[in-house]
């Protein structure tokens, strides 16, 4: 044991000596390097080139000082009133008196001041940043990520075909809740860049329609005037309307019906445009809808309320489903028959037994579908068209047996977008495809009506205005919220108990 300790101590001493030797050598190397560096710097500083450069810099500085001194003396001489007077007197050859020369000088001075004043008044004003209140989304994390901000940048300059609107009210739509979860984020980023709205998809201002008053418009717009009361719609990828001021293309704006207020009117533009688009897809119009039997699932959604009224005006027979609270509204709107979903709670346990759903493992969506099918079976009717306006996540095939012909089921809800799951490569390829397609459409003169744009235009809004002013379209507003209650509004519009539209007012 003692021998082991002795050998270990010897090894430690050897290591210690080697460390001291290495440190001593490192110290010597560093000192040598510092000495060489000092010698090199001294050699460079005292070289002929550096000395020549210092002399040149000194001469340049002396020259600049002398030039400044000469300029100062000449400026004083030139500015001397006596010298100026003598110069002018010699220039005019003694033909002008001292008084006349004084008047000329005063005239030059006065003219210069007037010109300076005019120039300052007509110079281009610097753009000022204005702020506004807006309902904004900064992350795609659901309804909880929505915030009301006071410092959103407000638009205030109109292009030739732009309209600036002071927003009075805007509605909340089901698609706004989907946007909070990331709906359309890829297309939003691509299209906002193409249409020069922004280089990013965030932040997003929610709201797909609004009512308000025009405060400014482009020089080439003839259809509208400042002070007009208007309503407007925008597609899912564009900045929204839940803000105090919006800047929109003229194509999105039309005059509001005169016989309805701002809050009531804003329940119609977006939902009505969707309703007319669905009817167009179903190839239904005033000429062929008479006596056809139409089933509307969710008749008291914003879209459902308008579909019932339009089809009633076209003399179609409308059957709809809604909650018990909404039955009086559905009847007043013109539904011929109503499936009251709340009463189906009485059949819930019975349906579970018949379909072996005792464990209640299936979602409410599937249960609602089963209950709806049960009621449709009890009625034993077939429909020319079935339109889904609420919760179309279930399989449509279950409803095809209630259609008179194939491909007669349509949905007004936002379709799933494959682009939302694209990676970086997929987004770049999609962006290239969209840009190429739009260039070709522009060259060929084809309308740029893709991506939820075709029906969101002033022509559709004019049709809705005609319907409201002629009395066959009524606004249905369930609740009016303040901007600070946006989460409550978004949750309410998704509830099966809601009736018609939920509105945010900015007045």
XYZ file of C-alpha atoms in Angstrom, residues 174-399:
226
model
C -69.282 30.375 -38.803
C -66.302 30.765 -41.147
C -64.782 33.295 -38.717
C -64.588 30.569 -36.082
C -62.953 28.266 -38.651
C -60.420 30.966 -39.552
C -59.445 31.125 -35.870
C -58.406 27.467 -36.179
C -56.298 28.088 -39.300
C -58.825 27.732 -42.100
C -57.424 29.044 -45.386
C -54.064 30.160 -43.946
C -52.061 28.944 -46.965
C -54.306 30.524 -49.593
C -54.582 33.641 -47.450
C -50.818 34.129 -47.479
C -50.569 33.528 -51.236
C -53.571 35.601 -52.320
C -52.925 38.546 -50.009
C -49.451 38.769 -51.510
C -50.784 38.536 -55.087
C -53.443 41.209 -54.462
C -50.852 43.371 -52.638
C -52.689 43.381 -49.319
C -49.820 42.023 -47.235
C -46.791 39.745 -47.439
C -48.045 37.627 -44.525
C -51.247 35.842 -43.550
C -51.182 37.295 -40.019
C -52.594 39.255 -38.351
C -56.106 38.554 -39.640
C -59.024 40.901 -39.034
C -62.177 38.786 -38.704
C -65.588 39.562 -40.226
C -66.866 38.786 -43.730
C -69.387 41.604 -44.191
C -70.308 45.006 -42.813
C -72.530 48.042 -43.117
C -71.392 51.648 -42.893
C -70.966 55.032 -44.544
C -68.541 55.913 -47.352
C -66.012 58.525 -46.200
C -63.758 58.515 -49.271
C -63.519 56.817 -52.659
C -61.349 56.539 -55.745
C -61.447 59.087 -58.540
C -62.667 56.594 -61.154
C -65.697 55.360 -59.194
C -69.005 56.627 -60.608
C -71.494 54.196 -59.053
C -71.053 55.377 -55.444
C -70.659 58.715 -53.660
C -69.229 59.950 -50.369
C -71.911 59.744 -47.685
C -73.716 56.728 -49.181
C -74.929 54.110 -46.707
C -73.544 50.819 -48.002
C -72.981 47.161 -47.206
C -70.097 44.991 -48.344
C -68.678 41.462 -48.329
C -65.160 40.026 -48.512
C -63.829 36.481 -49.190
C -62.252 34.255 -46.524
C -58.651 35.024 -47.530
C -58.963 38.810 -47.386
C -58.665 41.134 -44.421
C -62.013 41.245 -42.667
C -64.525 43.914 -41.708
C -64.588 43.791 -37.897
C -62.848 47.145 -37.551
C -63.796 50.803 -37.358
C -62.615 51.500 -40.928
C -62.238 49.247 -43.966
C -60.742 49.852 -47.396
C -62.408 47.674 -50.040
C -62.519 47.285 -53.782
C -65.524 48.935 -55.404
C -66.591 45.490 -56.632
C -67.335 44.402 -53.032
C -69.585 47.335 -52.128
C -73.221 48.206 -52.882
C -75.802 50.617 -51.513
C -77.609 49.358 -48.418
C -81.420 48.963 -48.430
C -83.038 52.160 -47.215
C -85.723 50.427 -45.153
C -83.411 48.671 -42.653
C -80.849 49.902 -40.117
C -77.131 49.204 -39.981
C -77.276 46.391 -37.383
C -80.146 44.614 -39.096
C -78.731 45.008 -42.576
C -75.337 43.491 -41.778
C -76.975 40.101 -41.128
C -77.669 39.739 -44.856
C -74.676 40.481 -47.182
C -72.379 37.489 -46.610
C -75.065 34.956 -45.654
C -77.269 36.118 -48.535
C -74.421 35.853 -51.029
C -73.715 32.289 -49.851
C -77.428 31.425 -50.069
C -77.731 32.675 -53.655
C -74.528 30.848 -54.576
C -75.885 27.542 -53.201
C -79.155 27.980 -55.081
C -77.173 28.672 -58.236
C -75.195 25.451 -57.695
C -78.490 23.584 -57.241
C -79.756 25.199 -60.469
C -82.748 26.698 -58.699
C -84.239 30.067 -59.593
C -87.557 31.856 -59.755
C -88.412 30.137 -63.043
C -88.125 26.500 -61.868
C -88.371 26.428 -58.061
C -92.187 26.506 -57.873
C -93.694 23.441 -56.156
C -90.305 21.800 -55.654
C -89.722 20.284 -52.252
C -86.536 21.504 -50.565
C -85.095 20.317 -47.238
C -82.828 22.761 -45.361
C -80.847 21.251 -42.503
C -80.332 24.048 -39.967
C -83.023 26.439 -41.123
C -82.249 29.101 -38.521
C -78.582 29.638 -39.296
C -77.780 32.965 -41.006
C -77.776 31.223 -44.393
C -80.777 29.022 -43.551
C -82.980 32.001 -42.647
C -82.355 33.603 -46.028
C -82.718 30.350 -47.976
C -86.189 29.785 -46.496
C -87.309 33.289 -47.467
C -85.897 33.186 -50.994
C -87.381 29.737 -51.718
C -90.701 30.774 -50.203
C -90.743 33.800 -52.523
C -90.018 31.431 -55.426
C -93.072 29.355 -54.314
C -91.076 26.246 -53.357
C -92.148 23.983 -50.479
C -89.533 24.255 -47.738
C -88.982 21.699 -44.963
C -86.364 22.561 -42.370
C -84.860 21.412 -39.081
C -84.119 23.680 -36.134
C -84.167 23.873 -32.358
C -87.481 24.295 -30.537
C -86.643 27.904 -29.668
C -86.412 28.771 -33.375
C -89.692 27.142 -34.511
C -91.724 30.405 -34.459
C -89.026 32.139 -36.497
C -88.882 29.326 -39.070
C -92.667 29.422 -39.450
C -92.658 33.205 -39.831
C -89.967 32.971 -42.502
C -92.113 30.591 -44.561
C -91.155 26.979 -43.732
C -93.988 24.575 -44.613
C -92.818 21.838 -42.238
C -90.337 21.879 -39.350
C -88.350 19.079 -37.726
C -87.823 20.176 -34.146
C -84.545 18.671 -33.029
C -85.006 19.393 -29.332
C -87.987 17.039 -29.142
C -85.747 14.231 -30.385
C -84.124 14.135 -26.962
C -87.128 12.027 -25.976
C -86.073 9.475 -28.580
C -82.358 9.526 -27.724
C -82.359 6.422 -25.490
C -84.701 4.616 -27.872
C -82.446 5.387 -30.838
C -79.384 4.223 -28.938
C -81.071 0.891 -28.266
C -82.215 0.407 -31.840
C -78.806 1.210 -33.276
C -76.802 -0.398 -30.461
C -75.363 2.889 -29.226
C -75.899 2.191 -25.526
C -72.253 2.946 -24.704
C -72.636 6.498 -26.099
C -69.201 6.320 -27.689
C -70.347 8.146 -30.813
C -70.123 11.918 -31.171
C -73.056 14.303 -30.900
C -72.753 14.857 -34.663
C -73.482 11.185 -35.321
C -76.307 11.167 -32.792
C -77.867 14.256 -34.398
C -77.612 12.581 -37.804
C -79.318 9.454 -36.499
C -82.114 11.515 -34.965
C -82.523 13.563 -38.151
C -82.703 10.427 -40.278
C -85.275 8.982 -37.874
C -87.528 12.002 -38.370
C -87.053 11.981 -42.157
C -87.986 8.290 -42.206
C -91.136 8.993 -40.213
C -92.170 11.597 -42.784
C -91.400 9.248 -45.676
C -90.798 12.027 -48.174
C -88.210 12.654 -50.856
C -86.799 16.052 -51.757
C -85.656 17.685 -54.940
C -82.729 19.344 -53.124
C -81.194 19.005 -49.644
C -79.102 21.914 -48.342
C -76.885 21.617 -45.251
C -76.227 24.855 -43.375
C -75.033 23.557 -39.994
C -72.569 20.802 -39.057
C -71.983 18.856 -42.278
C -69.232 16.680 -40.760
C -71.387 13.550 -41.032
C -71.521 11.348 -44.093
C -73.812 12.759 -46.766
C -74.517 9.254 -48.139
C -77.000 8.708 -45.312
C -79.201 11.461 -46.781
